[in-house]
Tab-separated table of C-alpha atoms in Angstrom:
chain	number	residue	atom	x	y	z
A	2	MET	CA	0.000	0.000	0.000
A	3	THR	CA	2.803	2.398	0.885
A	4	LYS	CA	4.493	1.818	-2.467
A	5	SER	CA	1.211	2.407	-4.322
A	6	LEU	CA	0.727	5.708	-2.517
A	7	LEU	CA	4.263	6.762	-3.376
A	8	LEU	CA	3.690	5.976	-7.046
A	9	ALA	CA	0.422	7.877	-7.015
A	10	GLY	CA	2.154	10.864	-5.437
A	11	ALA	CA	4.843	10.738	-8.102
A	12	LEU	CA	2.222	10.848	-10.854
A	13	LEU	CA	0.535	13.852	-9.258
A	14	CYS	CA	3.888	15.601	-9.054
A	15	LEU	CA	4.459	14.968	-12.764
A	16	GLY	CA	1.286	16.851	-13.567
A	17	GLY	CA	2.215	19.895	-11.498
A	18	SER	CA	4.900	22.532	-11.739
A	19	ALA	CA	6.039	22.829	-8.134
A	20	CYS	CA	8.217	19.722	-7.758
A	21	GLY	CA	11.449	21.668	-7.318
A	22	PRO	CA	14.724	21.404	-9.217
A	23	GLN	CA	14.974	17.624	-8.698
A	24	ASP	CA	11.927	15.892	-10.167
A	25	ALA	CA	10.302	14.006	-7.301
A	26	SER	CA	8.955	11.430	-9.728
A	27	GLU	CA	12.515	10.055	-10.032
A	28	LEU	CA	13.077	9.552	-6.323
A	29	GLY	CA	12.707	6.150	-4.763
A	30	GLU	CA	14.251	3.447	-2.687
A	31	ALA	CA	16.617	1.003	-4.382
A	32	PRO	CA	16.059	-2.689	-3.644
A	33	ALA	CA	18.330	-3.876	-0.860
A	34	GLY	CA	21.321	-6.052	-1.633
A	35	LEU	CA	22.072	-4.807	-5.150
A	36	GLU	CA	25.350	-3.182	-6.133
A	37	ALA	CA	25.272	0.381	-7.353
A	38	THR	CA	26.989	-0.054	-10.693
A	39	THR	CA	27.200	-3.690	-11.682
A	40	PHE	CA	25.022	-6.747	-11.316
A	41	ALA	CA	25.221	-10.335	-12.525
A	42	THR	CA	21.786	-11.148	-13.891
A	43	THR	CA	19.848	-14.373	-13.566
A	44	ALA	CA	18.051	-16.461	-16.141
A	45	ALA	CA	14.702	-15.251	-14.814
A	46	ALA	CA	15.460	-11.797	-16.190
A	47	ALA	CA	14.489	-12.904	-19.700
A	48	ALA	CA	10.762	-12.928	-18.902
A	49	LEU	CA	9.977	-9.330	-19.969
A	50	THR	CA	7.156	-9.247	-22.535
A	51	ALA	CA	8.351	-7.573	-25.741
A	52	THR	CA	7.044	-7.783	-29.287
A	53	GLY	CA	9.473	-8.572	-32.093
A	54	CYS	CA	12.409	-9.305	-29.811
A	55	THR	CA	14.187	-12.552	-29.010
A	56	GLN	CA	15.648	-11.403	-25.731
A	57	LEU	CA	19.255	-11.757	-24.647
A	58	THR	CA	20.096	-11.835	-20.950
A	59	ALA	CA	23.068	-9.653	-20.087
A	60	ALA	CA	25.896	-10.936	-17.913
A	61	SER	CA	26.247	-7.563	-16.192
A	62	VAL	CA	25.128	-3.948	-16.463
A	63	ILE	CA	26.792	-0.631	-15.642
A	64	ALA	CA	25.693	2.979	-15.957
A	65	LYS	CA	27.075	6.514	-15.905
A	66	GLY	CA	25.503	6.899	-12.468
A	67	HIS	CA	22.241	6.545	-10.553
A	68	ASP	CA	20.127	8.282	-7.912
A	69	GLY	CA	19.680	5.197	-5.753
A	70	ASN	CA	17.632	3.422	-8.428
A	71	VAL	CA	20.431	1.187	-9.640
A	72	PRO	CA	21.113	-0.163	-13.174
A	73	ALA	CA	20.462	-3.727	-12.000
A	74	ASN	CA	16.792	-2.803	-11.628
A	75	THR	CA	16.422	-2.858	-15.419
A	76	MET	CA	17.075	-6.616	-15.394
A	77	ASP	CA	14.872	-7.708	-12.488
A	78	ASP	CA	11.711	-8.317	-14.572
A	79	ARG	CA	9.729	-5.825	-12.490
A	80	LEU	CA	8.166	-2.737	-14.046
A	81	THR	CA	7.802	-1.152	-10.605
A	82	THR	CA	11.586	-0.657	-10.291
A	83	ARG	CA	13.887	1.375	-12.510
A	84	TRP	CA	17.287	2.868	-13.172
A	85	SER	CA	17.365	6.666	-12.978
A	86	TYR	CA	20.010	9.354	-13.458
A	87	LEU	CA	19.689	13.104	-13.937
A	88	GLY	CA	21.357	14.759	-16.911
A	89	LYS	CA	21.379	14.665	-20.681
A	90	GLY	CA	23.813	12.071	-21.955
A	91	ALA	CA	23.141	9.596	-19.152
A	92	TRP	CA	23.828	6.045	-20.333
A	93	ILE	CA	23.283	2.446	-19.291
A	94	ASP	CA	25.468	-0.305	-20.758
A	95	TYR	CA	24.760	-4.057	-20.972
A	96	ASP	CA	27.517	-6.669	-21.289
A	97	LEU	CA	26.248	-9.785	-23.074
A	98	GLY	CA	29.277	-11.820	-22.032
A	99	SER	CA	30.429	-12.612	-25.582
A	100	VAL	CA	30.068	-11.287	-29.117
A	101	LYS	CA	26.553	-11.976	-30.429
A	102	PRO	CA	24.379	-10.836	-33.355
A	103	ILE	CA	22.070	-8.029	-32.194
A	104	THR	CA	19.113	-6.666	-34.162
A	105	GLY	CA	17.496	-4.299	-31.680
A	106	VAL	CA	16.690	-3.353	-28.106
A	107	ALA	CA	13.456	-3.634	-26.133
A	108	VAL	CA	12.860	-0.871	-23.573
A	109	ASN	CA	10.122	-0.212	-21.060
A	110	TRP	CA	10.445	3.441	-20.087
A	111	HIS	CA	9.623	4.515	-16.542
A	112	GLU	CA	6.507	6.741	-16.702
A	113	GLY	CA	6.493	6.057	-20.440
A	114	SER	CA	2.793	6.910	-20.760
A	115	THR	CA	3.385	10.501	-19.593
A	116	ARG	CA	6.404	11.562	-21.650
A	117	THR	CA	8.627	10.766	-24.608
A	118	ASN	CA	12.344	10.031	-24.386
A	119	THR	CA	15.048	11.032	-26.862
A	120	PHE	CA	17.826	8.448	-27.028
A	121	THR	CA	20.472	6.652	-29.060
A	122	VAL	CA	21.659	3.033	-29.082
A	123	SER	CA	25.319	2.122	-29.612
A	124	THR	CA	27.090	-1.218	-29.710
A	125	SER	CA	30.657	-2.318	-29.121
A	126	PRO	CA	32.648	-5.540	-29.537
A	127	ASP	CA	35.007	-4.701	-26.664
A	128	GLY	CA	33.624	-1.891	-24.484
A	129	TYR	CA	35.961	0.709	-25.987
A	130	THR	CA	34.921	1.355	-29.569
A	131	TYR	CA	31.191	2.120	-29.905
A	132	THR	CA	29.105	2.484	-33.078
A	133	GLN	CA	25.746	4.265	-33.012
A	134	VAL	CA	23.119	1.999	-34.557
A	135	TYR	CA	19.860	3.758	-33.656
A	136	SER	CA	18.578	7.236	-32.858
A	137	GLY	CA	14.975	8.102	-32.055
A	138	THR	CA	12.257	9.147	-29.661
A	139	SER	CA	9.950	6.867	-27.703
A	140	ARG	CA	6.163	7.020	-27.934
A	141	LYS	CA	3.994	7.968	-24.993
A	142	SER	CA	3.222	4.420	-23.979
A	143	ALA	CA	3.364	2.179	-20.942
A	144	ASP	CA	4.132	-0.792	-23.220
A	145	THR	CA	7.575	-2.182	-23.893
A	146	GLU	CA	8.849	-0.810	-27.213
A	147	THR	CA	11.230	-2.631	-29.542
A	148	TYR	CA	13.648	-0.565	-31.635
A	149	THR	CA	15.250	-2.489	-34.488
A	150	PHE	CA	18.309	-1.948	-36.653
A	151	ASN	CA	20.455	-3.926	-39.072
A	152	SER	CA	22.099	-6.952	-37.474
A	153	ILE	CA	25.472	-6.208	-35.924
A	154	SER	CA	27.848	-8.436	-33.989
A	155	ALA	CA	28.648	-6.927	-30.600
A	156	ARG	CA	29.208	-7.750	-26.984
A	157	ARG	CA	28.017	-4.517	-25.360
A	158	VAL	CA	24.841	-2.484	-25.905
A	159	ARG	CA	24.588	1.085	-24.625
A	160	ILE	CA	21.437	3.206	-24.405
A	161	THR	CA	22.178	6.925	-24.066
A	162	VAL	CA	19.277	9.181	-23.016
A	163	HIS	CA	19.232	12.845	-24.015
A	164	GLY	CA	16.382	13.909	-21.745
A	165	ASN	CA	12.624	13.507	-22.033
A	166	SER	CA	9.718	15.776	-22.918
A	167	LEU	CA	9.304	16.895	-19.280
A	168	ASN	CA	12.851	17.092	-17.871
A	169	ASP	CA	16.412	15.815	-18.219
A	170	TRP	CA	16.000	12.567	-16.291
A	171	ALA	CA	16.917	9.198	-17.797
A	172	SER	CA	14.646	6.494	-16.356
A	173	ILE	CA	14.303	2.945	-17.666
A	174	ALA	CA	12.208	0.253	-15.991
A	175	GLU	CA	13.408	-2.732	-18.074
A	176	ALA	CA	15.643	-3.217	-21.123
A	177	ARG	CA	16.940	-6.137	-23.184
A	178	ALA	CA	19.089	-6.567	-26.249
A	179	CYS	CA	17.390	-8.491	-29.062
A	180	SER	CA	19.073	-11.438	-30.710
A	181	GLY	CA	19.649	-11.841	-34.413
A	182	GLY	CA	20.199	-15.589	-34.039
A	183	GLY	CA	22.721	-17.800	-32.248
A	184	THR	CA	26.090	-16.766	-30.929
A	185	THR	CA	28.314	-15.636	-33.773
A	186	THR	CA	31.708	-17.015	-34.562
A	187	PRO	CA	33.939	-13.952	-34.378
A	188	PRO	CA	35.881	-13.110	-37.545
A	189	PRO	CA	39.420	-14.471	-37.751
A	190	PRO	CA	41.681	-12.223	-35.687
A	191	THR	CA	44.056	-10.015	-37.638
A	192	GLY	CA	46.642	-9.853	-34.890
A	193	ALA	CA	47.056	-6.119	-35.438
A	194	SER	CA	46.982	-5.364	-31.694
A	195	VAL	CA	49.160	-8.302	-30.624
A	196	VAL	CA	52.352	-7.189	-28.904
A	197	TRP	CA	53.803	-10.554	-27.884
A	198	VAL	CA	53.198	-14.267	-28.497
A	199	GLY	CA	54.555	-17.081	-26.324
A	200	ASP	CA	52.616	-20.050	-27.703
A	201	PHE	CA	55.607	-22.406	-28.192
A	202	GLU	CA	54.995	-22.645	-31.944
A	203	SER	CA	58.706	-21.984	-32.345
A	204	GLY	CA	59.143	-25.540	-31.050
A	205	ASP	CA	61.235	-24.313	-28.108
A	206	ARG	CA	61.222	-21.821	-25.230
A	207	ASN	CA	62.833	-18.959	-27.173
A	208	GLN	CA	59.708	-16.765	-27.129
A	209	TRP	CA	60.277	-16.376	-23.398
A	210	THR	CA	62.986	-14.321	-21.687
A	211	ARG	CA	64.465	-17.084	-19.542
A	212	ALA	CA	63.693	-20.308	-17.716
A	213	GLN	CA	63.971	-21.109	-14.032
A	214	MET	CA	64.283	-24.920	-14.072
A	215	VAL	CA	66.389	-27.645	-12.532
A	216	SER	CA	66.569	-29.509	-15.858
A	217	ALA	CA	65.172	-29.210	-19.383
A	218	ASP	CA	62.659	-32.003	-18.894
A	219	ARG	CA	60.874	-29.930	-16.226
A	220	LEU	CA	59.804	-27.339	-18.831
A	221	ALA	CA	59.412	-29.498	-21.920
A	222	VAL	CA	57.889	-28.325	-25.213
A	223	VAL	CA	55.636	-31.196	-26.305
A	224	SER	CA	53.453	-32.008	-29.299
A	225	SER	CA	50.757	-33.671	-27.188
A	226	PRO	CA	48.605	-32.717	-25.450
A	227	ARG	CA	48.179	-29.286	-27.016
A	228	ARG	CA	45.361	-26.727	-27.283
A	229	GLN	CA	46.410	-24.861	-30.422
A	230	GLY	CA	49.011	-25.142	-33.135
A	231	ALA	CA	51.605	-27.896	-32.950
A	232	TYR	CA	53.220	-27.460	-29.531
A	233	ALA	CA	52.485	-26.790	-25.855
A	234	LEU	CA	54.500	-26.589	-22.634
A	235	LYS	CA	54.595	-29.398	-20.081
A	236	ALA	CA	55.637	-28.040	-16.664
A	237	THR	CA	56.657	-30.609	-14.052
A	238	VAL	CA	57.630	-30.004	-10.429
A	239	ARG	CA	58.999	-32.660	-8.092
A	240	LYS	CA	59.681	-32.216	-4.407
A	241	GLY	CA	62.996	-30.463	-3.913
A	242	ASP	CA	63.025	-28.626	-7.283
A	243	ASP	CA	64.558	-25.247	-6.397
A	244	PRO	CA	66.442	-23.771	-9.361
A	245	ILE	CA	66.882	-20.279	-7.883
A	246	ASN	CA	67.602	-21.150	-4.229
A	247	SER	CA	64.451	-19.478	-3.008
A	248	SER	CA	61.239	-20.359	-1.214
A	249	GLY	CA	59.066	-23.227	-2.417
A	250	ASN	CA	59.630	-25.600	-5.315
A	251	ARG	CA	59.296	-24.419	-8.885
A	252	ASN	CA	59.999	-24.683	-12.574
A	253	GLU	CA	58.849	-21.546	-14.385
A	254	LEU	CA	59.224	-19.559	-17.583
A	255	VAL	CA	59.747	-15.806	-17.338
A	256	ARG	CA	58.694	-13.085	-19.769
A	257	MET	CA	59.858	-9.583	-18.861
A	258	THR	CA	56.636	-7.881	-19.930
A	259	ARG	CA	57.134	-4.927	-17.517
A	260	GLU	CA	53.802	-3.339	-18.385
A	261	ALA	CA	53.802	0.445	-17.934
A	262	THR	CA	51.589	1.981	-15.288
A	263	GLY	CA	48.293	2.939	-16.923
A	264	SER	CA	48.684	0.430	-19.756
A	265	GLU	CA	45.906	-2.012	-20.588
A	266	TYR	CA	46.192	-5.466	-22.140
A	267	TYR	CA	44.340	-8.681	-22.859
A	268	TYR	CA	46.202	-11.934	-22.134
A	269	ARG	CA	45.128	-15.238	-23.663
A	270	TRP	CA	46.265	-18.672	-22.634
A	271	SER	CA	45.040	-22.211	-22.036
A	272	THR	CA	45.959	-24.396	-19.067
A	273	MET	CA	45.338	-28.085	-18.401
A	274	PHE	CA	46.039	-29.777	-15.079
A	275	ASP	CA	47.180	-33.368	-15.374
A	276	SER	CA	44.811	-36.031	-14.062
A	277	THR	CA	47.367	-36.706	-11.299
A	278	PHE	CA	47.675	-33.082	-10.185
A	279	PRO	CA	47.976	-32.983	-6.361
A	280	ASN	CA	45.100	-32.053	-4.091
A	281	ALA	CA	46.991	-30.120	-1.415
A	282	LYS	CA	45.614	-27.603	1.070
A	283	THR	CA	48.292	-25.082	0.206
A	284	TRP	CA	49.282	-22.784	-2.662
A	285	GLN	CA	50.308	-24.025	-6.108
A	286	LEU	CA	50.804	-21.109	-8.544
A	287	PHE	CA	50.536	-21.714	-12.280
A	288	THR	CA	50.446	-18.096	-13.547
A	289	GLN	CA	51.658	-14.921	-11.865
A	290	TRP	CA	52.640	-11.348	-12.542
A	291	HIS	CA	55.527	-10.709	-10.159
A	292	GLN	CA	56.889	-7.361	-9.031
A	293	ASP	CA	60.220	-6.511	-10.651
A	294	ALA	CA	61.932	-5.330	-7.442
A	295	ASP	CA	64.054	-7.920	-5.655
A	296	SER	CA	62.100	-7.422	-2.470
A	297	GLY	CA	60.553	-10.872	-2.254
A	298	GLY	CA	57.006	-11.281	-1.065
A	299	SER	CA	53.864	-12.445	-2.819
A	300	PRO	CA	53.154	-11.129	-6.323
A	301	PRO	CA	50.424	-8.534	-6.941
A	302	VAL	CA	48.565	-10.852	-9.354
A	303	GLU	CA	48.520	-14.631	-8.997
A	304	PHE	CA	46.491	-17.557	-10.301
A	305	TYR	CA	46.888	-20.570	-8.076
A	306	VAL	CA	45.346	-23.846	-6.970
A	307	TYR	CA	44.374	-24.457	-3.364
A	308	GLY	CA	43.027	-27.919	-2.689
A	309	ASP	CA	40.541	-28.536	-5.488
A	310	GLU	CA	39.905	-24.863	-6.232
A	311	ILE	CA	41.462	-22.360	-8.644
A	312	ARG	CA	41.776	-18.832	-7.287
A	313	LEU	CA	42.759	-15.397	-8.551
A	314	ASN	CA	44.340	-13.291	-5.822
A	315	ILE	CA	45.170	-9.602	-6.220
A	316	GLY	CA	47.409	-7.617	-3.898
A	317	GLY	CA	49.881	-10.111	-2.487
A	318	ASN	CA	49.574	-11.632	0.972
A	319	PRO	CA	46.842	-11.636	2.143
A	320	GLY	CA	45.463	-9.689	-0.822
A	321	THR	CA	41.938	-10.171	-2.143
A	322	ILE	CA	40.628	-13.344	-3.755
A	323	VAL	CA	38.510	-11.821	-6.530
A	324	TRP	CA	37.518	-15.072	-8.264
A	325	ARG	CA	37.504	-18.798	-7.647
A	326	THR	CA	36.245	-21.907	-9.435
A	327	PRO	CA	36.473	-25.687	-8.974
A	328	LEU	CA	39.630	-27.288	-10.306
A	329	VAL	CA	39.059	-29.480	-13.347
A	330	ARG	CA	41.742	-32.008	-14.222
A	331	GLY	CA	42.403	-33.451	-17.663
A	332	ARG	CA	40.630	-30.693	-19.639
A	333	TRP	CA	41.894	-27.504	-21.241
A	334	MET	CA	40.688	-24.312	-19.576
A	335	ASP	CA	40.751	-21.226	-21.835
A	336	PHE	CA	41.558	-17.946	-20.089
A	337	ILE	CA	41.349	-14.335	-21.237
A	338	PHE	CA	42.614	-11.887	-18.634
A	339	HIS	CA	41.939	-8.183	-19.160
A	340	VAL	CA	44.020	-5.849	-16.984
A	341	ARG	CA	44.744	-2.177	-16.558
A	342	TRP	CA	48.009	-1.935	-14.655
A	343	SER	CA	48.092	0.620	-11.864
A	344	PRO	CA	48.902	0.877	-8.143
A	345	ASP	CA	45.779	3.044	-7.810
A	346	ALA	CA	42.631	1.035	-6.974
A	347	LYS	CA	40.519	3.668	-8.744
A	348	VAL	CA	42.455	3.200	-11.991
A	349	GLY	CA	43.599	-0.406	-12.138
A	350	PHE	CA	41.150	-3.194	-12.885
A	351	VAL	CA	40.865	-6.877	-13.751
A	352	GLU	CA	38.303	-8.743	-15.850
A	353	LEU	CA	38.351	-12.478	-16.512
A	354	TYR	CA	36.874	-14.796	-19.124
A	355	LEU	CA	36.884	-18.568	-18.783
A	356	ASP	CA	35.959	-20.784	-21.739
A	357	GLY	CA	34.513	-17.814	-23.633
A	358	LYS	CA	32.326	-16.459	-20.816
A	359	VAL	CA	32.833	-13.533	-18.463
A	360	VAL	CA	33.322	-15.028	-15.001
A	361	LEU	CA	34.684	-11.895	-13.334
A	362	PRO	CA	33.133	-8.622	-14.518
A	363	LYS	CA	35.471	-5.652	-14.540
A	364	ARG	CA	36.619	-4.955	-10.987
A	365	TYR	CA	38.644	-1.913	-10.031
A	366	ILE	CA	41.595	-2.804	-7.833
A	367	ALA	CA	45.314	-2.018	-7.589
A	368	THR	CA	47.257	-4.340	-9.914
A	369	GLN	CA	50.779	-3.072	-9.245
A	370	TYR	CA	52.812	-2.212	-6.173
A	371	ARG	CA	53.689	1.459	-6.022
A	372	GLY	CA	56.970	2.239	-7.753
A	373	MET	CA	57.251	-1.243	-9.279
A	374	LEU	CA	56.428	-2.855	-12.612
A	375	ASN	CA	55.481	-6.503	-13.148
A	376	TYR	CA	56.714	-9.389	-15.238
A	377	LEU	CA	55.011	-12.646	-16.226
A	378	LYS	CA	55.834	-16.127	-14.917
A	379	ILE	CA	54.129	-19.402	-15.863
A	380	GLY	CA	54.726	-23.082	-15.156
A	381	LEU	CA	54.308	-24.344	-11.602
A	382	TYR	CA	55.508	-22.855	-8.306
A	383	ARG	CA	54.290	-24.381	-5.073
A	384	ASN	CA	54.785	-24.806	-1.365
A	385	ASP	CA	57.687	-27.163	-0.670
A	386	THR	CA	55.489	-29.211	1.653
A	387	VAL	CA	53.779	-30.790	-1.379
A	388	THR	CA	55.333	-34.208	-1.963
A	389	GLN	CA	53.428	-35.507	-5.002
A	390	THR	CA	54.722	-34.674	-8.502
A	391	GLY	CA	52.740	-31.888	-10.152
A	392	ILE	CA	52.199	-31.573	-13.935
A	393	VAL	CA	50.546	-28.608	-15.682
A	394	TYR	CA	50.258	-27.900	-19.413
A	395	HIS	CA	50.275	-24.369	-20.888
A	396	ASP	CA	49.522	-23.289	-24.442
A	397	GLY	CA	48.495	-20.349	-26.622
A	398	TRP	CA	50.020	-17.495	-24.638
A	399	MET	CA	49.412	-14.107	-26.225
A	400	MET	CA	49.353	-10.457	-25.159
A	401	ALA	CA	47.274	-7.925	-27.131
A	402	ARG	CA	45.629	-4.536	-26.849
A	403	LYS	CA	42.212	-5.514	-28.255
A	404	LEU	CA	39.759	-8.221	-27.281
A	405	GLU	CA	39.063	-9.426	-30.808
A	406	ASP	CA	42.663	-10.619	-31.225
A	407	VAL	CA	42.451	-12.984	-28.244
A	408	LEU	CA	38.893	-14.333	-28.548
A	409	SER	CA	39.810	-17.573	-30.320
A	410	PRO	CA	41.666	-20.019	-28.045
A	411	THR	CA	42.990	-22.020	-31.005
A	412	ALA	CA	44.033	-19.279	-33.468
A	413	VAL	CA	47.749	-19.236	-34.177
A	414	ILE	CA	48.877	-15.629	-34.559
A	415	LYS	CA	52.332	-14.163	-35.012
A	416	ALA	CA	53.257	-10.943	-33.277
A	417	PRO	CA	53.867	-8.042	-35.696
């Protein structure tokens, strides 16, 4: 009853002229438990009724801002909630999780029966380069409207609102991207943004800066198993392997990437854990970005196994575990890791794809230690209390500036 009275009051305010500089019709209480700027949607969100639209459920949603009515509200399948933000040029952006054919958007405008909304729709394959595909004005209607355009392959869909016929508020109750069919196969990558390749297609370890190994058989380039091309790396660690007289046991390859502060890259690789890989309640690193100072300590970015779980930890020890998933043995796992390198938590971020799906939406966090750069290490590095032999396979390593060049886990690309 209280909510109905509030809605009725908002409608009365719309009809008057004494609502003050901030339109009271946009004020409201956000549902508890939802994040302000990003939200992983559920399958139930696809139930919005829309004509002429095969709906796609977004993996996450962000917006330029909000007034307490958060962007996640546009994916909760409830027309009584909304996203709102004051100002022309306000936008809301949906991440579909992978590149898909899109032929339109379906939008239910908050208070759509009382005003029209001027807006544009843009799409992007990577969240950086956007192409405007639609421009128009909504009808005065409480119904969900579908706006169509020529099919385009994209991962992100952005709706930008340039005010409405009563004020400058952007307010959307529900929105969905519309499918143009099944998931597209992205075009073959050109490799134009690739800056380094370490996929072992040279038949040796020469693509890497150096090896830390007790013997050549511990970091062996093999023809089987492999994920792409003709070769992969087999990393083996036995108890006592300590090639650099340091903590733990290891055999690792090093690439002195030394990414500049403020730089942004996509990293692609595939990893397979042998069927005999140890289940140990301690750390076993298979990929890390280590600080370049000889100060010791845990690296700022590390992928490791603990027991039967894979974890991504940011910030050293103890750091923050930003993602985890069950360990799968005997199967290739395809990673894409998107990073902006910075010691500033407001600038640096990480985003992770596993097997073609976003499993960690973009999260802002410090990815470097102040005054230090990082370099890449892969193979296996683990606590020296582990007694069982550990075997991990790596393949397809690549570093690029654009997502499209790392989307295929099996494409063999040469660095320019």
